[in-house]
Amino acid sequence: MAFPKDFIWGGAVAANQIEGAWNEDGKGPDLSDAVVGIHGVPDLKWNHKTLRWELDLKPGKVYLCHEAIDFYHRFREDIRLLAGMGLKALRISIAWSRIYPTGAEEAPNEKGLKFYDDLLDTLLENKIEPIVTLSHYETPLHLATEYGGWKNRKLLEYWERYIKTIFDRYQGKVRYWITFNEVNNIYKMPYAVAALVNTAPSDFTNPLEGICLKDIYQASHHMLVGTALAVKYGHEKMPEAKIGGMLSLSACATYPCTCRPEDVFGTLQFRRRSLFFGDVMCYGEYPAYMDRIWKEENCEPERSPEDLQLIKENTVDFLSFSYYRSAVYQTGYGMKEDTGGAIGPVNPYLKGCTPKPWSWPVDPIGLRYVCNELTDRYHLPLLVAENGIGLDEEPDEQGQIQDNARKEYVREHLTQLKEAVKDGCKILGYLYWGPIDIVSAGTGEMKKRYGFIYVDRHNDGTGTLERKIKESYWYYKRIIETNGGVLG
């Protein structure tokens, strides 16, 4: 068999993109509640009396994540639909501000804890294994406006309280835990990833103005310490549990534009921006190449001996990652990045892109490449925690959704994942991103649909929220039933 008999076939979602109920049952606002699309500027205003940023929602503006697809009230129905597809696992996240509304409370919000009790129990009743991300772009907004986010060491105190609460409450229900979602995305999305805002602004209209590399690397260090704390406390409370890190590694599949040495070495340096996080989490120490970067950019973070010892003693059990597309690096081009990965010159050897308006290049072999790279580098089990395709689609006159492009995308990527398994990569499982339509993190819209299940909600906030099964639902069901055998 190409895939192991215990291979985890599943899907992945995030609380901020699916739950809704953004201010119900004691939940406080989190980072996503203040912004439409995580690349945007959050809707905050400076209070000159308190000298703090505060939430400033714009009248008439549609914040789709506030209701999302109403999973908070409909999760039992949705889980039944996912179970009907044969899904063996679902990656979810816990909204930190549903447990600690500001992040700074002494005691947790019982209604929030009860919701996740019910959600986890419903998953287990339907024979779907929960895989839980502790923080998926959902830091309580108060921790950003009060402390400036993860650049402030104070957040480790609140993080420690939060994760101990979660591990105490849900031990025995969850086998696989992920700490921070795509922590290496901090370069391009410092607000979403690390809650970074400027608490002493010179520009009182933009809370992101003034965020520098020093802030980014200091926040990164604190989050890496936070990962080590989660590993430490997770293993103490649940010796059988596996605690993993999570990175966005589409950029790992970045190829030199030419064999020109500058392009080749530039590609190496570009890829290191992401891989250094894996080096710390998996090896337990900072790689030597970071010393030069920090020195030349004058941005070395403060790191105590106790921090470094904690990181050394508490490395992750597995590495999970997202992969959507590859990229090309060319010296002097000016690489860009978004939620899907890096953006460089067009690769003429790829056969096509995802449909407009997003037009992401499709490179299934890139997934195999990344799996082999990570296996050679870390010698750890791997989990494909996100992979999928966003399409602009609506039901036809018969109410059907013929999403052949999605079936082809899944087939091609899983075919290459099968090759990676044959290569010797230990792949724990494959979690398709967004098995039900959710709000896009990158663009803040419903139009970009990933799901095997359609949700009738639109960019203007209208829609019945009715669920419809797409053709790809049955295709993924067949893949799961045959453990990938249908791939040929």
Short mmCIF file of C-alpha atoms in Angstrom, two decimals:
data_model
loop_
_atom_site.label_atom_id
_atom_site.label_comp_id
_atom_site.label_asym_id
_atom_site.label_seq_id
_atom_site.Cartn_x
_atom_site.Cartn_y
_atom_site.Cartn_z
CA MET A 1 0.00 0.00 0.00
CA ALA A 2 1.31 3.43 -0.93
CA PHE A 3 -0.17 5.02 2.19
CA PRO A 4 0.19 3.50 5.67
CA LYS A 5 -2.89 1.72 6.98
CA ASP A 6 -3.19 4.27 9.81
CA PHE A 7 -2.81 7.27 7.48
CA ILE A 8 -4.84 10.27 8.70
CA TRP A 9 -7.21 11.44 5.98
CA GLY A 10 -8.77 14.69 7.08
CA GLY A 11 -9.48 18.36 6.70
CA ALA A 12 -8.45 21.59 8.39
CA VAL A 13 -10.24 24.78 9.45
CA ALA A 14 -9.64 27.67 11.85
CA ALA A 15 -11.96 29.12 14.48
CA ASN A 16 -11.73 32.69 13.15
CA GLN A 17 -12.75 31.59 9.66
CA ILE A 18 -15.58 29.23 10.53
CA GLU A 19 -17.17 29.75 13.95
CA GLY A 20 -18.75 33.20 13.87
CA ALA A 21 -20.46 34.15 17.15
CA TRP A 22 -17.62 36.63 17.56
CA ASN A 23 -19.09 38.31 20.66
CA GLU A 24 -21.39 35.64 22.06
CA ASP A 25 -21.22 33.71 25.33
CA GLY A 26 -18.47 35.84 26.79
CA LYS A 27 -16.04 35.75 23.87
CA GLY A 28 -13.81 38.80 23.55
CA PRO A 29 -12.56 40.26 20.26
CA ASP A 30 -9.50 38.68 18.72
CA LEU A 31 -7.17 39.92 15.99
CA SER A 32 -9.34 38.73 13.11
CA ASP A 33 -12.41 40.57 14.40
CA ALA A 34 -10.80 43.94 13.64
CA VAL A 35 -9.74 43.33 10.06
CA VAL A 36 -11.09 42.16 6.71
CA GLY A 37 -8.37 39.91 5.31
CA ILE A 38 -5.22 39.43 7.38
CA HIS A 39 -3.12 41.50 4.97
CA GLY A 40 -5.23 44.56 5.75
CA VAL A 41 -4.81 47.28 8.35
CA PRO A 42 -6.95 46.54 11.44
CA ASP A 43 -9.79 48.89 12.23
CA LEU A 44 -8.40 50.40 15.41
CA LYS A 45 -8.37 54.02 16.58
CA TRP A 46 -5.99 55.71 19.00
CA ASN A 47 -7.53 56.88 22.26
CA HIS A 48 -5.56 59.95 23.30
CA LYS A 49 -6.87 59.70 26.87
CA THR A 50 -5.95 56.07 27.56
CA LEU A 51 -2.99 56.10 25.14
CA ARG A 52 -4.18 52.79 23.73
CA TRP A 53 -5.60 51.49 20.49
CA GLU A 54 -9.23 50.39 20.65
CA LEU A 55 -11.64 48.59 18.32
CA ASP A 56 -13.17 50.90 15.72
CA LEU A 57 -15.57 48.88 13.54
CA LYS A 58 -16.78 50.84 10.51
CA PRO A 59 -20.56 51.19 10.03
CA GLY A 60 -21.72 49.41 6.90
CA LYS A 61 -18.46 47.47 6.48
CA VAL A 62 -18.90 43.70 6.17
CA TYR A 63 -16.75 41.74 8.61
CA LEU A 64 -17.53 38.25 7.36
CA CYS A 65 -15.61 36.52 10.15
CA HIS A 66 -18.04 37.92 12.72
CA GLU A 67 -20.64 35.40 11.58
CA ALA A 68 -18.45 33.32 9.25
CA ILE A 69 -20.50 30.21 8.36
CA ASP A 70 -22.10 30.04 11.83
CA PHE A 71 -20.27 26.85 12.72
CA TYR A 72 -20.66 27.84 16.38
CA HIS A 73 -24.38 27.06 16.19
CA ARG A 74 -24.32 24.50 13.34
CA PHE A 75 -21.26 22.36 14.14
CA ARG A 76 -23.26 19.19 14.77
CA GLU A 77 -24.82 19.38 11.31
CA ASP A 78 -21.48 20.16 9.69
CA ILE A 79 -19.67 17.35 11.48
CA ARG A 80 -22.31 14.89 10.31
CA LEU A 81 -21.67 16.02 6.74
CA LEU A 82 -17.91 15.62 7.17
CA ALA A 83 -18.41 12.20 8.75
CA GLY A 84 -20.50 11.19 5.74
CA MET A 85 -17.44 11.79 3.60
CA GLY A 86 -15.49 9.37 5.78
CA LEU A 87 -13.22 12.07 7.21
CA LYS A 88 -10.91 10.52 9.80
CA ALA A 89 -9.62 13.76 11.33
CA LEU A 90 -10.42 17.45 11.49
CA ARG A 91 -7.90 20.08 12.42
CA ILE A 92 -9.59 22.85 14.39
CA SER A 93 -8.29 25.74 16.44
CA ILE A 94 -9.38 27.00 19.82
CA ALA A 95 -10.22 30.69 19.89
CA TRP A 96 -8.07 31.95 22.78
CA SER A 97 -10.45 34.87 23.42
CA ARG A 98 -13.36 32.47 23.78
CA ILE A 99 -11.53 30.98 26.78
CA TYR A 100 -9.90 34.17 28.14
CA PRO A 101 -11.81 37.13 26.59
CA THR A 102 -8.98 39.63 27.00
CA GLY A 103 -6.26 37.05 27.51
CA ALA A 104 -5.45 38.53 30.92
CA GLU A 105 -8.22 37.12 33.14
CA GLU A 106 -7.38 34.98 36.14
CA ALA A 107 -10.19 32.51 35.47
CA PRO A 108 -11.40 31.09 32.14
CA ASN A 109 -14.80 31.59 30.55
CA GLU A 110 -16.75 28.41 31.27
CA LYS A 111 -19.12 28.89 28.32
CA GLY A 112 -16.16 28.93 25.97
CA LEU A 113 -14.69 25.79 27.51
CA LYS A 114 -18.09 24.08 27.28
CA PHE A 115 -18.37 24.87 23.58
CA TYR A 116 -15.11 23.07 22.82
CA ASP A 117 -16.11 20.18 25.08
CA ASP A 118 -19.23 19.76 22.95
CA LEU A 119 -17.30 20.19 19.69
CA LEU A 120 -14.62 17.65 20.61
CA ASP A 121 -17.20 15.18 21.91
CA THR A 122 -19.22 15.49 18.70
CA LEU A 123 -16.14 14.85 16.59
CA LEU A 124 -15.23 11.77 18.61
CA GLU A 125 -18.81 10.47 18.49
CA ASN A 126 -18.59 10.66 14.70
CA LYS A 127 -15.22 8.85 14.71
CA ILE A 128 -13.35 11.97 13.59
CA GLU A 129 -10.10 12.57 15.41
CA PRO A 130 -9.60 16.19 16.52
CA ILE A 131 -6.24 17.79 15.80
CA VAL A 132 -6.09 21.03 17.75
CA THR A 133 -4.15 24.20 16.98
CA LEU A 134 -3.71 26.31 20.10
CA SER A 135 -3.29 29.63 18.28
CA HIS A 136 -4.39 30.24 14.68
CA TYR A 137 -4.29 34.03 14.14
CA GLU A 138 -6.62 34.39 17.16
CA THR A 139 -4.62 36.18 19.85
CA PRO A 140 -7.01 38.23 22.03
CA LEU A 141 -7.11 41.80 20.70
CA HIS A 142 -6.46 43.23 24.16
CA LEU A 143 -2.99 41.63 24.23
CA ALA A 144 -2.15 43.57 21.06
CA THR A 145 -3.54 46.94 22.11
CA GLU A 146 -2.29 46.76 25.71
CA TYR A 147 1.12 45.16 25.23
CA GLY A 148 1.93 45.46 21.54
CA GLY A 149 1.65 41.71 20.98
CA TRP A 150 4.24 38.96 21.18
CA LYS A 151 7.20 41.33 21.17
CA ASN A 152 6.27 41.84 24.84
CA ARG A 153 7.43 39.03 27.12
CA LYS A 154 4.29 39.53 29.23
CA LEU A 155 2.36 37.43 26.71
CA LEU A 156 4.26 34.31 27.79
CA GLU A 157 2.64 34.61 31.21
CA TYR A 158 -0.85 34.70 29.68
CA TRP A 159 0.00 32.00 27.14
CA GLU A 160 1.18 29.67 29.91
CA ARG A 161 -2.09 30.11 31.79
CA TYR A 162 -4.10 29.50 28.60
CA ILE A 163 -2.33 26.33 27.49
CA LYS A 164 -2.43 24.82 31.00
CA THR A 165 -6.18 25.43 31.05
CA ILE A 166 -6.62 23.78 27.66
CA PHE A 167 -4.44 20.76 28.43
CA ASP A 168 -6.15 20.23 31.79
CA ARG A 169 -9.62 20.44 30.29
CA TYR A 170 -9.21 18.38 27.12
CA GLN A 171 -6.62 15.78 28.07
CA GLY A 172 -7.69 12.39 26.80
CA LYS A 173 -9.75 13.88 23.97
CA VAL A 174 -6.91 15.10 21.75
CA ARG A 175 -3.88 13.12 20.61
CA TYR A 176 -2.24 15.64 18.24
CA TRP A 177 -1.66 19.27 19.19
CA ILE A 178 -0.18 22.11 17.10
CA THR A 179 1.18 25.22 18.81
CA PHE A 180 1.12 28.29 16.54
CA ASN A 181 -0.22 28.31 13.00
CA GLU A 182 2.38 29.24 10.34
CA VAL A 183 4.56 31.19 12.76
CA ASN A 184 7.04 31.98 9.97
CA ASN A 185 4.39 34.14 8.27
CA ILE A 186 5.31 36.81 10.80
CA TYR A 187 7.45 38.59 8.17
CA LYS A 188 4.51 39.30 5.88
CA MET A 189 1.68 39.33 8.45
CA PRO A 190 3.12 40.56 11.76
CA TYR A 191 -0.30 41.64 13.05
CA ALA A 192 -2.10 38.38 12.29
CA VAL A 193 0.68 36.06 13.43
CA ALA A 194 2.10 37.89 16.44
CA ALA A 195 -0.46 40.61 17.31
CA LEU A 196 2.19 43.27 16.63
CA VAL A 197 0.97 46.86 16.87
CA ASN A 198 2.89 50.02 17.70
CA THR A 199 1.95 51.08 21.23
CA ALA A 200 3.77 54.43 20.90
CA PRO A 201 2.79 55.49 17.37
CA SER A 202 3.83 58.58 15.49
CA ASP A 203 1.11 57.90 12.92
CA PHE A 204 -2.15 57.72 14.87
CA THR A 205 -4.06 56.27 11.91
CA ASN A 206 -2.08 53.06 11.33
CA PRO A 207 -1.33 50.74 14.28
CA LEU A 208 1.11 48.75 12.13
CA GLU A 209 3.30 51.76 11.33
CA GLY A 210 6.74 51.48 12.89
CA ILE A 211 6.88 47.67 13.25
CA CYS A 212 10.50 46.73 12.55
CA LEU A 213 12.66 43.61 12.18
CA LYS A 214 13.72 43.90 15.81
CA ASP A 215 10.06 43.57 16.84
CA ILE A 216 9.53 40.67 14.45
CA TYR A 217 12.49 38.64 15.71
CA GLN A 218 11.73 39.41 19.36
CA ALA A 219 8.13 38.26 18.88
CA SER A 220 9.37 35.18 17.02
CA HIS A 221 11.62 34.27 19.91
CA HIS A 222 8.82 34.60 22.44
CA MET A 223 6.56 32.40 20.29
CA LEU A 224 9.32 29.81 19.97
CA VAL A 225 9.62 29.85 23.77
CA GLY A 226 5.82 29.49 23.84
CA THR A 227 6.10 26.41 21.64
CA ALA A 228 8.68 24.89 24.01
CA LEU A 229 6.37 25.62 26.97
CA ALA A 230 3.50 23.85 25.19
CA VAL A 231 5.72 20.82 24.54
CA LYS A 232 6.85 20.78 28.18
CA TYR A 233 3.42 21.11 29.78
CA GLY A 234 1.72 18.97 27.15
CA HIS A 235 4.07 16.06 27.79
CA GLU A 236 3.77 16.46 31.56
CA LYS A 237 -0.02 16.40 31.47
CA MET A 238 -0.46 13.97 28.54
CA PRO A 239 2.59 11.72 28.09
CA GLU A 240 0.94 9.95 25.16
CA ALA A 241 0.14 13.18 23.26
CA LYS A 242 2.16 14.51 20.33
CA ILE A 243 2.93 18.24 20.22
CA GLY A 244 3.96 19.67 16.86
CA GLY A 245 5.05 22.89 15.24
CA MET A 246 3.41 24.41 12.16
CA LEU A 247 4.98 26.37 9.31
CA SER A 248 3.91 27.79 5.98
CA LEU A 249 6.32 25.96 3.69
CA SER A 250 5.17 26.73 0.18
CA ALA A 251 8.21 29.03 0.18
CA CYS A 252 10.39 25.99 0.88
CA ALA A 253 9.64 25.00 -2.73
CA THR A 254 11.35 28.11 -4.12
CA TYR A 255 13.55 27.35 -7.12
CA PRO A 256 16.45 29.42 -8.53
CA CYS A 257 15.43 31.23 -11.70
CA THR A 258 18.77 30.31 -13.32
CA CYS A 259 21.96 28.44 -12.43
CA ARG A 260 23.60 31.83 -11.91
CA PRO A 261 25.33 31.49 -8.51
CA GLU A 262 23.67 34.64 -7.19
CA ASP A 263 20.25 33.15 -7.93
CA VAL A 264 21.15 29.82 -6.33
CA PHE A 265 22.58 31.32 -3.16
CA GLY A 266 19.83 33.93 -2.99
CA THR A 267 17.30 31.09 -3.09
CA LEU A 268 19.08 29.43 -0.17
CA GLN A 269 18.94 32.61 1.86
CA PHE A 270 15.29 33.22 1.01
CA ARG A 271 14.27 29.71 2.08
CA ARG A 272 16.16 30.07 5.34
CA ARG A 273 13.74 32.80 6.40
CA SER A 274 11.14 30.08 6.91
CA LEU A 275 13.30 27.08 7.75
CA PHE A 276 15.03 28.78 10.66
CA PHE A 277 11.80 28.40 12.67
CA GLY A 278 11.84 24.68 11.97
CA ASP A 279 15.51 24.50 12.93
CA VAL A 280 14.75 25.98 16.36
CA MET A 281 11.65 23.87 17.02
CA CYS A 282 13.13 20.59 15.76
CA TYR A 283 16.81 20.90 16.76
CA GLY A 284 16.28 22.96 19.91
CA GLU A 285 18.78 25.66 19.03
CA TYR A 286 19.18 28.69 16.81
CA PRO A 287 21.13 28.06 13.58
CA ALA A 288 24.45 29.85 13.15
CA TYR A 289 23.33 31.68 10.01
CA MET A 290 20.94 33.82 12.05
CA ASP A 291 23.83 35.52 13.88
CA ARG A 292 24.96 37.30 10.73
CA ILE A 293 21.42 38.34 9.80
CA TRP A 294 20.80 39.84 13.23
CA LYS A 295 24.15 41.60 13.29
CA GLU A 296 23.84 43.13 9.83
CA GLU A 297 20.23 44.19 10.36
CA ASN A 298 20.81 45.24 13.99
CA CYS A 299 17.81 43.20 15.09
CA GLU A 300 19.05 40.47 17.45
CA PRO A 301 16.32 39.54 19.96
CA GLU A 302 16.87 39.30 23.68
CA ARG A 303 17.24 35.63 24.62
CA SER A 304 17.91 34.53 28.17
CA PRO A 305 19.95 31.41 28.99
CA GLU A 306 16.79 29.98 30.58
CA ASP A 307 14.89 30.50 27.32
CA LEU A 308 17.54 28.70 25.31
CA GLN A 309 17.66 25.82 27.77
CA LEU A 310 13.87 25.46 27.66
CA ILE A 311 13.93 25.39 23.85
CA LYS A 312 16.77 22.85 23.88
CA GLU A 313 14.94 20.47 26.20
CA ASN A 314 11.51 20.66 24.56
CA THR A 315 11.65 20.04 20.83
CA VAL A 316 8.53 19.16 18.86
CA ASP A 317 7.36 15.59 18.19
CA PHE A 318 6.38 16.25 14.58
CA LEU A 319 6.36 19.08 12.07
CA SER A 320 3.18 20.12 10.29
CA PHE A 321 3.06 22.50 7.37
CA SER A 322 0.92 24.11 4.69
CA TYR A 323 1.73 23.80 1.00
CA TYR A 324 -0.18 25.47 -1.82
CA ARG A 325 2.26 26.43 -4.56
CA SER A 326 5.93 26.84 -5.45
CA ALA A 327 7.84 29.97 -6.48
CA VAL A 328 10.88 31.13 -8.45
CA TYR A 329 13.66 33.29 -7.01
CA GLN A 330 15.63 35.79 -9.08
CA THR A 331 18.26 38.13 -7.65
CA GLY A 332 17.00 41.69 -7.65
CA TYR A 333 13.42 40.75 -8.54
CA GLY A 334 11.82 41.81 -5.26
CA MET A 335 10.07 38.74 -3.93
CA LYS A 336 6.59 39.16 -2.49
CA GLU A 337 4.52 36.87 -0.29
CA ASP A 338 0.89 36.24 0.59
CA THR A 339 -1.03 33.53 2.44
CA GLY A 340 -0.31 31.00 -0.31
CA GLY A 341 3.47 31.43 -0.26
CA ALA A 342 6.11 33.38 -2.15
CA ILE A 343 5.60 35.31 -5.40
CA GLY A 344 8.46 35.68 -7.86
CA PRO A 345 8.95 35.45 -11.62
CA VAL A 346 6.59 33.19 -13.59
CA ASN A 347 7.71 29.57 -13.79
CA PRO A 348 7.32 28.65 -17.50
CA TYR A 349 7.57 24.93 -16.74
CA LEU A 350 4.33 24.70 -14.76
CA LYS A 351 1.30 23.76 -16.80
CA GLY A 352 -1.08 26.27 -15.32
CA CYS A 353 -2.50 28.26 -12.42
CA THR A 354 -5.61 28.13 -10.32
CA PRO A 355 -8.48 30.03 -11.98
CA LYS A 356 -8.61 33.81 -11.78
CA PRO A 357 -8.74 36.10 -9.92
CA TRP A 358 -6.22 34.41 -7.59
CA SER A 359 -4.12 32.57 -10.20
CA TRP A 360 -1.81 30.59 -7.94
CA PRO A 361 0.66 28.40 -9.88
CA VAL A 362 -0.07 24.68 -9.47
CA ASP A 363 2.99 22.53 -8.70
CA PRO A 364 2.14 19.12 -7.19
CA ILE A 365 5.76 17.94 -7.43
CA GLY A 366 6.62 20.84 -5.12
CA LEU A 367 4.75 19.03 -2.35
CA ARG A 368 6.92 15.95 -2.81
CA TYR A 369 9.98 18.19 -2.88
CA VAL A 370 9.06 19.82 0.44
CA CYS A 371 8.36 16.47 2.11
CA ASN A 372 11.77 15.14 1.07
CA GLU A 373 13.53 18.34 2.11
CA LEU A 374 11.97 18.25 5.58
CA THR A 375 12.63 14.53 6.01
CA ASP A 376 16.29 14.93 5.11
CA ARG A 377 16.64 17.97 7.36
CA TYR A 378 14.72 16.98 10.50
CA HIS A 379 14.12 13.18 10.50
CA LEU A 380 10.71 13.73 12.09
CA PRO A 381 7.17 12.64 11.19
CA LEU A 382 5.41 15.17 8.95
CA LEU A 383 1.78 16.25 8.74
CA VAL A 384 0.42 18.03 5.68
CA ALA A 385 -1.78 20.39 7.70
CA GLU A 386 -3.07 22.50 4.78
CA ASN A 387 -3.35 21.96 1.04
CA GLY A 388 -6.24 22.98 -1.18
CA ILE A 389 -7.58 25.14 -3.97
CA GLY A 390 -9.85 28.18 -3.81
CA LEU A 391 -12.39 28.54 -6.63
CA ASP A 392 -15.11 31.02 -7.50
CA GLU A 393 -18.14 28.76 -7.86
CA GLU A 394 -21.92 28.73 -7.51
CA PRO A 395 -24.54 26.00 -8.01
CA ASP A 396 -25.76 25.52 -11.58
CA GLU A 397 -29.40 25.53 -12.66
CA GLN A 398 -29.85 22.03 -11.27
CA GLY A 399 -28.30 23.05 -7.96
CA GLN A 400 -25.13 21.04 -8.63
CA ILE A 401 -21.50 22.13 -8.30
CA GLN A 402 -19.22 20.37 -10.76
CA ASP A 403 -15.82 21.28 -9.32
CA ASN A 404 -13.55 19.20 -11.54
CA ALA A 405 -10.62 21.57 -10.99
CA ARG A 406 -10.68 20.73 -7.29
CA LYS A 407 -10.74 16.99 -7.96
CA GLU A 408 -7.79 17.33 -10.30
CA TYR A 409 -5.84 19.46 -7.80
CA VAL A 410 -6.38 16.92 -5.02
CA ARG A 411 -5.56 13.95 -7.26
CA GLU A 412 -2.31 15.46 -8.51
CA HIS A 413 -1.08 16.52 -5.08
CA LEU A 414 -1.96 13.22 -3.44
CA THR A 415 -0.25 11.34 -6.26
CA GLN A 416 2.94 13.23 -5.43
CA LEU A 417 2.41 12.72 -1.70
CA LYS A 418 2.22 9.00 -2.40
CA GLU A 419 5.59 9.27 -4.14
CA ALA A 420 6.98 11.05 -1.08
CA VAL A 421 5.88 8.13 1.09
CA LYS A 422 7.69 5.77 -1.29
CA ASP A 423 10.74 8.05 -1.01
CA GLY A 424 10.83 7.20 2.69
CA CYS A 425 9.09 10.26 4.13
CA LYS A 426 7.06 9.46 7.23
CA ILE A 427 3.80 11.27 6.48
CA LEU A 428 1.27 11.10 9.29
CA GLY A 429 -1.61 12.37 7.22
CA TYR A 430 -3.12 14.81 4.75
CA LEU A 431 -5.52 17.53 5.90
CA TYR A 432 -7.30 19.26 3.04
CA TRP A 433 -7.70 22.96 3.75
CA GLY A 434 -11.30 24.05 4.15
CA PRO A 435 -13.36 20.87 3.55
CA ILE A 436 -16.38 23.13 3.97
CA ASP A 437 -16.47 26.67 2.54
CA ILE A 438 -15.09 29.20 5.03
CA VAL A 439 -14.04 32.84 5.07
CA SER A 440 -10.72 33.29 3.28
CA ALA A 441 -8.03 34.51 5.67
CA GLY A 442 -6.00 36.24 3.00
CA THR A 443 -8.78 38.14 1.27
CA GLY A 444 -11.53 38.16 3.91
CA GLU A 445 -14.16 36.93 1.47
CA MET A 446 -16.47 33.98 0.84
CA LYS A 447 -16.00 34.11 -2.92
CA LYS A 448 -12.76 32.14 -2.67
CA ARG A 449 -14.23 28.72 -1.89
CA TYR A 450 -12.11 25.72 -0.89
CA GLY A 451 -14.76 23.30 0.34
CA PHE A 452 -16.10 19.94 -0.66
CA ILE A 453 -19.28 21.37 0.88
CA TYR A 454 -20.78 24.62 -0.41
CA VAL A 455 -22.10 27.25 2.03
CA ASP A 456 -24.58 29.81 0.74
CA ARG A 457 -22.93 32.96 1.99
CA HIS A 458 -21.52 35.79 -0.09
CA ASN A 459 -19.05 38.65 0.12
CA ASP A 460 -21.78 41.19 0.92
CA GLY A 461 -22.86 39.11 3.92
CA THR A 462 -26.06 37.80 2.33
CA GLY A 463 -27.02 34.17 1.98
CA THR A 464 -29.09 31.46 3.61
CA LEU A 465 -26.08 29.54 5.04
CA GLU A 466 -27.55 26.41 3.44
CA ARG A 467 -25.02 23.61 2.88
CA LYS A 468 -24.72 21.74 -0.43
CA ILE A 469 -22.47 18.83 -1.33
CA LYS A 470 -20.14 19.36 -4.30
CA GLU A 471 -18.96 16.67 -6.72
CA SER A 472 -15.50 16.68 -5.10
CA TYR A 473 -17.10 15.46 -1.86
CA TRP A 474 -17.69 12.05 -3.38
CA TYR A 475 -14.23 11.96 -4.93
CA TYR A 476 -12.46 12.62 -1.62
CA LYS A 477 -14.76 10.08 0.04
CA ARG A 478 -13.59 7.46 -2.46
CA ILE A 479 -9.93 8.36 -1.84
CA ILE A 480 -10.43 7.84 1.89
CA GLU A 481 -12.33 4.57 1.43
CA THR A 482 -9.55 3.12 -0.71
CA ASN A 483 -6.71 4.64 1.36
CA GLY A 484 -5.55 6.38 -1.79
CA GLY A 485 -5.96 3.32 -3.97
CA VAL A 486 -8.28 5.16 -6.35
CA LEU A 487 -5.33 7.37 -7.29
CA GLY A 488 -3.90 4.47 -9.29
#
